[in-house]
Amino acid sequence: MTDLTYQTKVLVIGAGLAGIVTSLELLDKGHQVLLLDAGAEADWGGQAKEAFGGMLLNNTPEQKRNGIADSSELFWQDWQTAAAFKPQDHWAKRWAKAYVEHNRSEVYDWLKKQGISFFPVVQWVERGKYGDGNSVPRYHLAWGCGEGLIKRLLQRLAEHPNSQVLTTAFAHRVTEFHFTQGRVTGCFGSHPKGHFTVQAEHTVICSGGINGNLDKVRQHWDPIYGSAPKNLLSGAHPSADGALHDQVEQLGGEVRNLNYMWNYAAGIAHPQPKYPNQGLSLIPPRSALWLDCYGRRLGPEPLITGYDTHDLCKQVGKLPNQYTWQVMNKRIADKELAISGSDTNPHFRDKKLLKVIWQALRGNSALTLELINQSVDVAVGQNLAELATQMQQLEPDVPIDLAGMTADITSYDAMITGPKGLHNDDQVRRLKEIRQWRGDRLRTCKLQPIVDLKHLPLIALRLRLISRKSMGGLLTDLQGRVLNNQEEPLIGLYAAGEAAGFGGGGIAGIRSLEGTFLSNCIFNGRRVAQAINAG
């Protein structure tokens, strides 16, 4: 057994994006930093490394070049509408207001200085079902995805003029905090060969949320989504287990809004899982028909992605058996189906602009075939009867209503192929609206019937809820100091990123405008480091 002892000015727990940014900002100020993580060095970057890389930003050159008229006032109005803050969320609300006012200078401009650029077309996500989301496009994709973002920031750490005062330690799991004379002064923990202890003037928790721990997710599951699903997939690494939330609570720290989560309604099982129940979060085709577990079209208001992720999860969570089907043909799948993440979007990740454009024009048939060949959640057929048989084999205990499914799809197809002036369907109206924005036009089919002999096979995706991000967490003030239940700071203890609900124990409220996670890891981390420096 080997016991290790560290002494440092600032201890940063968690080597994800928030921890990296906090460390980098502290190095800029010349502070000694110990950055440790429970995982392996190969996993440096955490969930951000695996992310697609979208960030919600406004008043940017990309918006201006795309002809988007935005303002901080409009952004703040949209944010409050989506968040539905409660009176006790005043710290979260202050963080949100600060982000809306300063994201351009403290996130966008800072990233540009680090050598990180953005895809030229701004995406329009979370529009809100009734205009109660993003009024204009604000979703900026980091060129190189999350992996490119992390690689660049790690390069900045390695090449930093003050890199000699940075120490990193991996496979170090924190199990308890030092708390002496009314302040946090470091931590205890374990590593593969023994134990370790850290003495530090300041401790920053950047350890992520709870969503890798499905037991804890179910414990805090909000009934607004129905009952906690038994078939829930995990889209976060098991190391995001919320253990340090529990430790902080034992010190008297306040944890809020753990029932606020950003989950997705279109998860499938990972074909090559690295941990139990690992799933992939799909970007589901908008031109597909979303069906219940029996094969009947959901409605009367159809489910369609890009408007209100929170509402999709609410609807799916309350359906029988808590899973759904999406039915489409190969053309729809090739054109619109995608998987969120760096590794599943290699052209974006590797900055191959011409290939990105070509794929948008021609579709991604390779991904469709990969899912057909490898995924246990995909059924295929040359006609609806054959497709229903394959769907039934995936779920033998839940009867597929072939007659009802055929009637629903036939009715939809007849309307699409009929007179243009008679398209009386909310999904069709939304598809027409989506195609008006250039960022969506290339990725969305023109009105496309499901049963089309030119575009077989027919494909059905079995979709489940997938756990992704915690939107609640440790209560923090605008300096990132962790507060107790009297909203007084625990001296020496800070939190940033997902551990803090991305600011104030829940910066996004109950419903994110999407893209608020990576960017607030940066915003939180920089603010914490600045507070320590001003200290």
Coordinates of C-alpha atoms in Angstrom, one line a residue:
M1 CA 0.0 0.0 0.0
T2 CA 1.2 3.5 -0.9
D3 CA -0.2 6.6 0.7
L4 CA 0.3 9.8 -1.1
T5 CA 0.2 13.4 0.2
Y6 CA -0.3 16.5 -1.9
Q7 CA -0.2 20.1 -0.9
T8 CA -1.4 22.8 -3.3
K9 CA -2.9 26.3 -3.6
V10 CA -6.0 25.1 -5.5
L11 CA -7.4 21.6 -5.7
V12 CA -9.6 20.9 -8.8
I13 CA -11.6 17.7 -8.6
G14 CA -12.7 16.5 -12.0
A15 CA -10.8 16.7 -15.3
G16 CA -13.8 17.3 -17.5
L17 CA -14.4 20.6 -19.4
A18 CA -15.2 22.6 -16.2
G19 CA -12.0 21.3 -14.5
I20 CA -9.8 22.0 -17.5
V21 CA -11.1 25.5 -17.9
T22 CA -10.8 26.3 -14.2
S23 CA -7.2 25.0 -14.2
L24 CA -6.3 26.9 -17.3
E25 CA -7.6 30.1 -16.0
L26 CA -5.8 29.6 -12.7
L27 CA -2.6 29.0 -14.5
D28 CA -3.1 32.3 -16.3
K29 CA -3.0 33.9 -12.9
G30 CA 0.1 31.9 -11.8
H31 CA -1.7 29.8 -9.2
Q32 CA -0.4 26.3 -8.2
V33 CA -3.0 23.7 -9.2
L34 CA -3.6 20.0 -8.5
L35 CA -6.1 18.6 -11.0
L36 CA -7.3 15.1 -10.1
D37 CA -9.9 12.7 -11.5
A38 CA -11.3 9.4 -10.6
G39 CA -11.0 8.1 -14.1
A40 CA -8.1 7.2 -16.3
E41 CA -5.9 9.7 -18.1
A42 CA -7.3 8.4 -21.4
D43 CA -10.7 9.7 -20.4
W44 CA -9.4 13.2 -19.8
G45 CA -12.2 15.6 -20.9
G46 CA -15.1 13.4 -19.6
Q47 CA -18.5 13.8 -21.2
A48 CA -17.5 16.9 -23.0
K49 CA -15.0 15.0 -25.1
E50 CA -17.8 12.7 -26.3
A51 CA -20.3 15.6 -27.0
F52 CA -21.3 16.9 -30.4
G53 CA -20.0 20.3 -29.3
G54 CA -23.1 22.6 -29.5
M55 CA -23.2 25.8 -27.5
L56 CA -26.0 28.4 -27.0
L57 CA -24.5 31.8 -27.8
N58 CA -25.8 35.1 -29.0
N59 CA -24.6 38.3 -30.7
T60 CA -21.9 36.4 -32.5
P61 CA -20.3 37.0 -36.0
E62 CA -21.9 33.7 -37.1
Q63 CA -25.3 35.0 -36.2
K64 CA -24.6 38.2 -38.1
R65 CA -23.4 36.4 -41.2
N66 CA -26.5 34.3 -41.1
G67 CA -28.7 37.3 -41.0
I68 CA -30.0 36.6 -37.5
A69 CA -31.1 39.6 -35.5
D70 CA -30.6 38.7 -31.8
S71 CA -30.2 40.7 -28.6
S72 CA -29.4 40.0 -24.9
E73 CA -32.9 41.2 -24.1
L74 CA -34.6 38.7 -26.4
F75 CA -32.2 35.9 -25.2
W76 CA -33.1 36.6 -21.6
Q77 CA -36.8 36.6 -22.4
D78 CA -36.5 33.2 -24.1
W79 CA -34.4 31.8 -21.3
Q80 CA -36.9 32.8 -18.5
T81 CA -39.8 31.4 -20.5
A82 CA -38.1 28.1 -21.0
A83 CA -36.7 27.9 -17.4
A84 CA -39.9 28.6 -15.5
F85 CA -37.7 29.6 -12.5
K86 CA -39.2 29.1 -9.0
P87 CA -38.7 31.8 -6.3
Q88 CA -36.0 29.6 -4.6
D89 CA -34.0 29.6 -7.8
H90 CA -32.8 33.1 -7.4
W91 CA -29.1 32.1 -7.6
A92 CA -29.7 30.1 -10.7
K93 CA -31.6 33.0 -12.2
R94 CA -28.6 35.4 -11.4
W95 CA -26.3 33.0 -13.1
A96 CA -28.6 32.8 -16.1
K97 CA -28.8 36.6 -16.4
A98 CA -25.0 36.9 -16.2
Y99 CA -24.6 34.2 -18.8
V100 CA -27.0 35.9 -21.2
E101 CA -25.2 39.2 -20.8
H102 CA -21.6 38.0 -21.0
N103 CA -21.6 34.7 -23.0
R104 CA -20.1 36.5 -26.0
S105 CA -17.1 37.9 -24.2
E106 CA -16.5 35.2 -21.6
V107 CA -17.2 32.1 -23.7
Y108 CA -17.3 32.8 -27.4
D109 CA -14.4 35.4 -27.5
W110 CA -12.4 33.3 -25.0
L111 CA -12.7 30.2 -27.1
K112 CA -11.7 32.0 -30.2
K113 CA -8.5 33.2 -28.4
Q114 CA -7.8 29.5 -27.6
G115 CA -7.9 28.7 -31.3
I116 CA -11.4 27.2 -31.4
S117 CA -13.8 28.1 -34.2
F118 CA -17.4 27.4 -35.0
F119 CA -19.3 25.8 -37.9
P120 CA -20.5 28.7 -40.1
V121 CA -24.2 27.8 -40.1
V122 CA -26.0 28.4 -36.8
Q123 CA -28.6 25.7 -35.9
W124 CA -32.1 26.3 -34.6
V125 CA -33.0 23.9 -31.9
E126 CA -35.5 24.0 -29.0
R127 CA -37.8 26.4 -30.8
G128 CA -40.6 25.6 -28.4
K129 CA -43.8 24.0 -29.5
Y130 CA -45.6 27.3 -29.5
G131 CA -42.8 29.8 -29.9
D132 CA -41.8 29.3 -26.2
G133 CA -38.2 28.4 -26.9
N134 CA -35.4 30.0 -28.9
S135 CA -36.9 32.8 -30.9
V136 CA -34.0 32.7 -33.3
P137 CA -31.1 30.3 -34.1
R138 CA -28.4 30.3 -31.4
Y139 CA -26.9 26.8 -31.4
H140 CA -23.2 27.1 -32.4
L141 CA -21.3 23.9 -33.2
A142 CA -17.7 23.9 -32.2
W143 CA -15.7 22.9 -35.3
G144 CA -14.1 19.7 -34.3
C145 CA -16.9 18.7 -31.9
G146 CA -16.4 18.2 -28.2
E147 CA -13.3 16.1 -28.9
G148 CA -11.6 18.9 -30.8
L149 CA -12.5 21.4 -28.1
I150 CA -11.0 19.2 -25.4
K151 CA -7.9 18.4 -27.4
R152 CA -7.2 22.1 -28.0
L153 CA -7.7 23.1 -24.4
L154 CA -5.4 20.2 -23.2
Q155 CA -2.8 21.5 -25.7
R156 CA -3.1 24.9 -24.1
L157 CA -2.6 23.4 -20.7
A158 CA 0.5 21.4 -21.9
E159 CA 2.0 24.4 -23.6
H160 CA 1.1 26.9 -20.9
P161 CA 4.0 29.1 -19.6
N162 CA 3.1 28.2 -16.1
S163 CA 2.6 24.5 -16.7
Q164 CA 5.2 23.6 -14.1
V165 CA 2.8 24.6 -11.3
L166 CA 0.1 22.2 -12.6
T167 CA 0.1 18.6 -11.2
T168 CA -2.4 16.0 -12.6
A169 CA -3.4 12.8 -10.8
F170 CA -5.7 10.2 -12.4
A171 CA -7.4 7.2 -10.8
H172 CA -7.8 9.3 -7.7
R173 CA -11.3 9.0 -6.2
V174 CA -12.2 11.5 -3.5
T175 CA -14.2 10.0 -0.6
E176 CA -14.2 12.7 2.0
F177 CA -13.4 16.4 2.4
H178 CA -11.1 18.0 5.0
F179 CA -13.2 20.4 7.1
T180 CA -11.2 22.2 9.8
Q181 CA -11.9 25.3 11.8
G182 CA -14.9 26.1 9.7
R183 CA -13.4 25.8 6.2
V184 CA -12.7 23.1 3.6
T185 CA -9.0 22.5 3.4
G186 CA -8.6 19.6 0.9
C187 CA -9.7 16.0 0.8
F188 CA -9.1 12.3 1.4
G189 CA -9.4 9.5 -1.2
S190 CA -8.2 6.3 -2.7
H191 CA -6.0 5.4 -5.6
P192 CA -5.2 1.9 -7.1
K193 CA -2.2 1.4 -4.7
G194 CA -3.5 3.0 -1.5
H195 CA -4.9 6.2 -0.2
F196 CA -4.1 9.9 -0.7
T197 CA -4.7 13.2 1.1
V198 CA -4.6 16.7 -0.2
Q199 CA -4.1 20.0 1.7
A200 CA -5.4 22.9 -0.3
E201 CA -6.4 26.5 0.3
H202 CA -9.2 26.3 -2.2
T203 CA -11.1 23.2 -3.4
V204 CA -13.2 23.3 -6.6
I205 CA -15.7 20.5 -7.4
C206 CA -16.0 19.8 -11.1
S207 CA -17.0 16.2 -10.8
G208 CA -20.1 16.2 -12.9
G209 CA -23.7 15.3 -12.1
I210 CA -25.7 12.2 -11.0
N211 CA -26.9 10.9 -14.4
G212 CA -24.4 8.0 -14.7
N213 CA -25.9 6.5 -11.5
L214 CA -29.3 5.2 -12.7
D215 CA -30.3 4.3 -9.1
K216 CA -29.9 7.9 -8.1
V217 CA -31.6 9.1 -11.3
R218 CA -34.6 7.0 -10.5
Q219 CA -34.5 8.2 -6.9
H220 CA -34.8 11.8 -8.0
W221 CA -37.0 11.1 -11.1
D222 CA -39.7 13.8 -11.5
P223 CA -43.2 12.4 -11.7
I224 CA -43.8 15.0 -14.5
Y225 CA -42.1 12.4 -16.7
G226 CA -44.3 9.5 -15.4
S227 CA -42.9 6.7 -13.3
A228 CA -39.1 6.1 -13.2
P229 CA -38.4 3.8 -16.2
K230 CA -37.1 0.3 -15.6
N231 CA -35.8 0.3 -19.2
L232 CA -33.9 3.6 -18.8
L233 CA -30.6 3.8 -20.8
S234 CA -27.5 5.6 -19.5
G235 CA -25.9 8.3 -21.6
A236 CA -23.4 9.4 -18.9
H237 CA -20.4 7.5 -17.6
P238 CA -20.9 5.7 -14.3
S239 CA -18.3 8.0 -12.7
A240 CA -21.0 10.7 -12.7
D241 CA -22.5 9.1 -9.7
G242 CA -23.3 12.1 -7.4
A243 CA -21.1 10.8 -4.6
L244 CA -19.5 14.2 -3.9
H245 CA -23.0 15.8 -3.8
D246 CA -23.6 13.5 -0.8
Q247 CA -20.3 14.4 0.8
V248 CA -21.0 18.2 0.5
E249 CA -24.5 17.7 2.0
Q250 CA -22.8 16.1 5.0
L251 CA -20.8 19.3 5.4
G252 CA -24.0 21.3 5.4
G253 CA -23.8 22.3 1.7
E254 CA -27.0 22.8 -0.2
V255 CA -28.0 20.6 -3.2
R256 CA -31.0 21.6 -5.2
N257 CA -33.2 20.6 -8.1
L258 CA -31.8 17.1 -8.7
N259 CA -35.2 16.3 -10.2
Y260 CA -34.2 18.7 -13.0
M261 CA -32.6 16.5 -15.7
W262 CA -31.9 16.9 -19.4
N263 CA -32.8 13.5 -20.7
Y264 CA -33.7 12.5 -24.3
A265 CA -36.6 10.5 -25.7
A266 CA -34.7 8.8 -28.5
G267 CA -32.1 6.5 -27.0
I268 CA -31.1 3.1 -28.3
A269 CA -28.8 0.5 -26.8
H270 CA -25.1 1.0 -27.6
P271 CA -24.0 -1.8 -29.9
Q272 CA -20.6 -2.0 -28.1
P273 CA -21.3 -0.9 -24.6
K274 CA -18.4 0.1 -22.3
Y275 CA -20.6 0.0 -19.2
P276 CA -24.0 -1.4 -18.2
N277 CA -27.1 0.0 -19.9
Q278 CA -25.0 2.4 -22.0
G279 CA -27.1 4.0 -24.7
L280 CA -26.7 6.3 -27.8
S281 CA -28.7 9.4 -28.1
L282 CA -30.2 9.7 -31.6
I283 CA -31.2 12.8 -33.4
P284 CA -34.4 11.3 -34.6
P285 CA -35.7 12.0 -38.1
R286 CA -38.4 14.6 -38.3
S287 CA -39.9 13.1 -41.4
A288 CA -40.4 9.7 -39.7
L289 CA -43.7 8.9 -37.9
W290 CA -43.5 8.4 -34.2
L291 CA -45.6 5.5 -32.9
D292 CA -46.5 4.1 -29.6
C293 CA -45.4 0.6 -28.4
Y294 CA -48.3 -1.0 -30.3
G295 CA -47.4 0.7 -33.6
R296 CA -50.1 3.4 -33.5
R297 CA -49.2 7.0 -34.5
L298 CA -48.9 9.3 -31.5
G299 CA -51.2 12.2 -31.5
P300 CA -53.4 14.1 -32.1
E301 CA -50.3 16.3 -31.7
P302 CA -47.5 14.3 -33.4
L303 CA -44.1 14.0 -31.7
I304 CA -41.3 15.7 -33.6
T305 CA -37.9 16.6 -32.5
G306 CA -36.3 20.1 -32.5
Y307 CA -39.0 21.9 -30.6
D308 CA -39.3 20.8 -27.0
T309 CA -37.1 17.9 -25.7
H310 CA -38.5 18.3 -22.2
D311 CA -42.0 17.7 -23.6
L312 CA -41.0 14.7 -25.7
C313 CA -39.6 13.1 -22.5
K314 CA -42.8 13.9 -20.6
Q315 CA -44.9 12.3 -23.3
V316 CA -42.8 9.1 -23.8
G317 CA -42.5 8.6 -20.0
K318 CA -46.3 8.5 -19.6
L319 CA -46.9 6.0 -22.5
P320 CA -47.5 2.3 -22.0
N321 CA -44.2 0.4 -21.5
Q322 CA -42.2 3.7 -21.8
Y323 CA -40.8 3.1 -25.3
T324 CA -41.8 4.1 -28.8
W325 CA -41.2 3.3 -32.4
Q326 CA -40.1 5.6 -35.2
V327 CA -41.0 4.3 -38.7
M328 CA -39.3 5.6 -41.8
N329 CA -37.8 4.5 -45.1
K330 CA -34.2 4.4 -46.1
R331 CA -34.2 7.8 -47.7
I332 CA -35.5 9.5 -44.6
A333 CA -32.9 7.6 -42.4
D334 CA -30.0 8.4 -44.8
K335 CA -31.0 12.1 -44.9
E336 CA -32.1 12.9 -41.3
L337 CA -30.9 10.2 -38.9
A338 CA -27.9 11.1 -36.8
I339 CA -26.3 10.2 -33.4
S340 CA -25.3 12.9 -31.1
G341 CA -21.5 12.8 -30.2
S342 CA -18.0 13.3 -31.5
D343 CA -17.2 9.8 -32.6
T344 CA -20.5 9.3 -34.5
N345 CA -19.9 12.5 -36.5
P346 CA -16.3 12.0 -37.8
H347 CA -16.5 14.6 -40.6
F348 CA -17.5 17.3 -38.1
R349 CA -14.9 16.0 -35.6
D350 CA -12.1 15.9 -38.2
K351 CA -13.1 19.3 -39.7
K352 CA -13.8 17.9 -43.2
L353 CA -16.0 20.7 -44.5
L354 CA -16.5 19.3 -48.0
K355 CA -17.4 15.9 -46.6
V356 CA -19.9 17.5 -44.2
I357 CA -21.6 19.4 -47.1
W358 CA -21.5 16.2 -49.3
Q359 CA -23.1 14.2 -46.5
A360 CA -25.8 16.8 -46.0
L361 CA -26.6 16.7 -49.7
R362 CA -26.3 12.9 -50.2
G363 CA -27.2 11.5 -46.8
N364 CA -25.4 9.2 -44.5
S365 CA -26.2 5.7 -45.8
A366 CA -23.2 4.3 -44.0
L367 CA -24.8 5.1 -40.6
T368 CA -28.1 3.6 -41.7
L369 CA -26.5 0.4 -42.7
E370 CA -24.4 0.3 -39.5
L371 CA -27.5 0.6 -37.3
I372 CA -29.4 -2.0 -39.4
N373 CA -26.5 -4.5 -39.1
Q374 CA -25.5 -3.8 -35.4
S375 CA -28.3 -2.4 -33.4
V376 CA -30.7 -4.6 -31.4
D377 CA -33.2 -1.7 -31.6
V378 CA -33.7 -1.7 -35.4
A379 CA -36.3 -3.7 -37.4
V380 CA -36.5 -3.7 -41.2
G381 CA -38.9 -4.9 -43.8
Q382 CA -39.8 -4.6 -47.5
N383 CA -43.4 -3.8 -46.6
L384 CA -45.4 -2.9 -43.5
A385 CA -46.4 -6.5 -42.8
E386 CA -42.8 -7.7 -42.8
L387 CA -41.7 -4.7 -40.8
A388 CA -44.4 -5.4 -38.1
T389 CA -43.2 -9.0 -37.9
Q390 CA -39.7 -7.8 -37.2
M391 CA -41.0 -5.3 -34.6
Q392 CA -43.0 -8.0 -32.9
Q393 CA -39.9 -10.2 -32.7
L394 CA -38.1 -7.4 -30.8
E395 CA -41.0 -7.1 -28.3
P396 CA -42.8 -10.4 -28.3
D397 CA -44.9 -9.6 -25.3
V398 CA -46.4 -6.3 -26.7
P399 CA -48.7 -6.9 -29.6
I400 CA -48.1 -4.8 -32.7
D401 CA -51.4 -3.5 -34.3
L402 CA -50.6 -4.1 -37.9
A403 CA -54.0 -3.0 -39.2
G404 CA -53.9 0.2 -37.1
M405 CA -50.3 1.0 -38.1
T406 CA -51.1 0.4 -41.7
A407 CA -54.1 2.7 -41.6
D408 CA -52.1 5.5 -39.8
I409 CA -49.2 5.3 -42.3
T410 CA -51.4 5.0 -45.4
S411 CA -53.5 8.0 -44.3
Y412 CA -50.4 10.1 -43.8
D413 CA -48.8 9.1 -47.1
A414 CA -52.1 9.7 -49.0
M415 CA -52.2 13.3 -47.6
I416 CA -48.6 14.0 -48.6
T417 CA -49.0 12.6 -52.1
G418 CA -52.3 14.4 -52.6
P419 CA -53.0 18.0 -53.5
K420 CA -50.6 20.4 -51.8
G421 CA -53.3 22.7 -50.6
L422 CA -54.8 19.9 -48.5
H423 CA -51.8 19.1 -46.2
N424 CA -53.8 19.3 -43.0
D425 CA -51.4 17.7 -40.5
D426 CA -49.4 19.4 -37.8
Q427 CA -46.2 17.4 -38.5
V428 CA -46.4 18.5 -42.2
R429 CA -46.9 22.1 -41.1
R430 CA -43.8 21.9 -38.9
L431 CA -41.7 20.2 -41.6
K432 CA -42.5 23.1 -43.9
E433 CA -41.6 25.6 -41.2
I434 CA -38.3 23.7 -40.4
R435 CA -37.2 23.8 -44.1
Q436 CA -37.5 27.6 -44.2
W437 CA -34.2 27.9 -42.1
R438 CA -31.0 27.2 -44.1
G439 CA -29.5 25.3 -41.2
D440 CA -32.3 22.7 -41.4
R441 CA -33.2 22.7 -45.1
L442 CA -30.3 20.4 -46.2
R443 CA -30.9 18.0 -43.3
T444 CA -34.7 17.7 -43.8
C445 CA -36.4 15.8 -46.6
K446 CA -39.0 17.5 -48.7
L447 CA -42.4 16.0 -47.9
Q448 CA -41.6 12.3 -48.1
P449 CA -44.2 9.5 -47.8
I450 CA -43.2 6.6 -45.6
V451 CA -44.0 3.7 -47.9
D452 CA -42.1 4.5 -51.1
L453 CA -41.0 1.7 -53.3
K454 CA -38.0 3.7 -54.5
H455 CA -36.6 4.0 -51.0
L456 CA -36.9 0.6 -49.3
P457 CA -36.4 -1.0 -46.9
L458 CA -38.8 0.3 -44.3
I459 CA -37.1 0.8 -41.0
A460 CA -38.4 1.0 -37.4
L461 CA -36.3 2.2 -34.5
R462 CA -37.2 1.2 -31.0
L463 CA -36.6 4.2 -28.8
R464 CA -36.2 4.5 -25.0
L465 CA -35.6 7.4 -22.6
I466 CA -31.9 8.0 -22.1
S467 CA -30.4 9.7 -19.0
R468 CA -27.9 12.4 -20.0
K469 CA -27.3 15.5 -17.8
S470 CA -28.1 16.8 -14.3
M471 CA -29.6 20.3 -14.4
G472 CA -29.6 20.7 -10.7
G473 CA -26.7 20.4 -8.3
L474 CA -24.7 22.2 -5.7
L475 CA -26.0 25.7 -4.8
T476 CA -23.4 28.3 -5.8
D477 CA -23.2 32.1 -5.7
L478 CA -21.9 34.2 -8.6
Q479 CA -18.3 33.5 -7.4
G480 CA -18.9 29.8 -7.6
R481 CA -18.7 29.4 -3.8
V482 CA -20.8 26.4 -2.5
L483 CA -23.5 27.7 -0.2
N484 CA -25.2 26.0 2.8
N485 CA -28.9 25.8 3.5
Q486 CA -28.8 29.3 4.9
E487 CA -27.2 30.4 1.6
E488 CA -23.9 31.2 3.3
P489 CA -20.6 30.1 1.7
L490 CA -18.7 27.0 2.9
I491 CA -15.3 28.7 3.1
G492 CA -12.7 27.2 0.7
L493 CA -15.2 25.2 -1.4
Y494 CA -16.3 26.0 -4.9
A495 CA -18.2 24.2 -7.7
A496 CA -18.4 24.5 -11.4
G497 CA -20.0 22.8 -14.4
E498 CA -22.6 20.1 -14.0
A499 CA -21.7 19.6 -10.3
A500 CA -23.3 23.0 -9.7
G501 CA -26.2 22.6 -12.1
F502 CA -24.1 24.7 -14.4
G503 CA -24.5 27.5 -12.0
G504 CA -26.6 28.2 -8.9
G505 CA -27.9 24.7 -8.6
G506 CA -29.9 24.9 -11.8
I507 CA -29.1 27.7 -14.3
A508 CA -31.5 26.4 -17.0
G509 CA -34.4 25.8 -14.7
I510 CA -36.7 23.0 -15.7
R511 CA -36.1 23.3 -19.5
S512 CA -32.9 24.1 -21.3
L513 CA -32.7 26.0 -24.5
E514 CA -30.1 23.3 -25.4
G515 CA -26.4 24.1 -25.8
T516 CA -26.2 25.5 -22.3
F517 CA -24.0 22.8 -20.8
L518 CA -20.6 23.0 -22.4
S519 CA -20.7 26.7 -22.5
N520 CA -21.6 27.0 -18.9
C521 CA -18.8 24.7 -17.9
I522 CA -16.6 27.3 -19.4
F523 CA -18.5 30.3 -17.9
N524 CA -18.6 28.7 -14.4
G525 CA -14.9 27.6 -14.5
R526 CA -13.6 31.0 -15.5
R527 CA -15.8 32.8 -12.9
V528 CA -14.6 30.4 -10.1
A529 CA -10.9 30.9 -11.0
Q530 CA -11.4 34.7 -11.1
A531 CA -13.0 34.7 -7.7
I532 CA -10.1 32.6 -6.2
N533 CA -7.6 35.0 -7.8
A534 CA -9.4 38.0 -6.4
G535 CA -9.6 36.2 -3.1

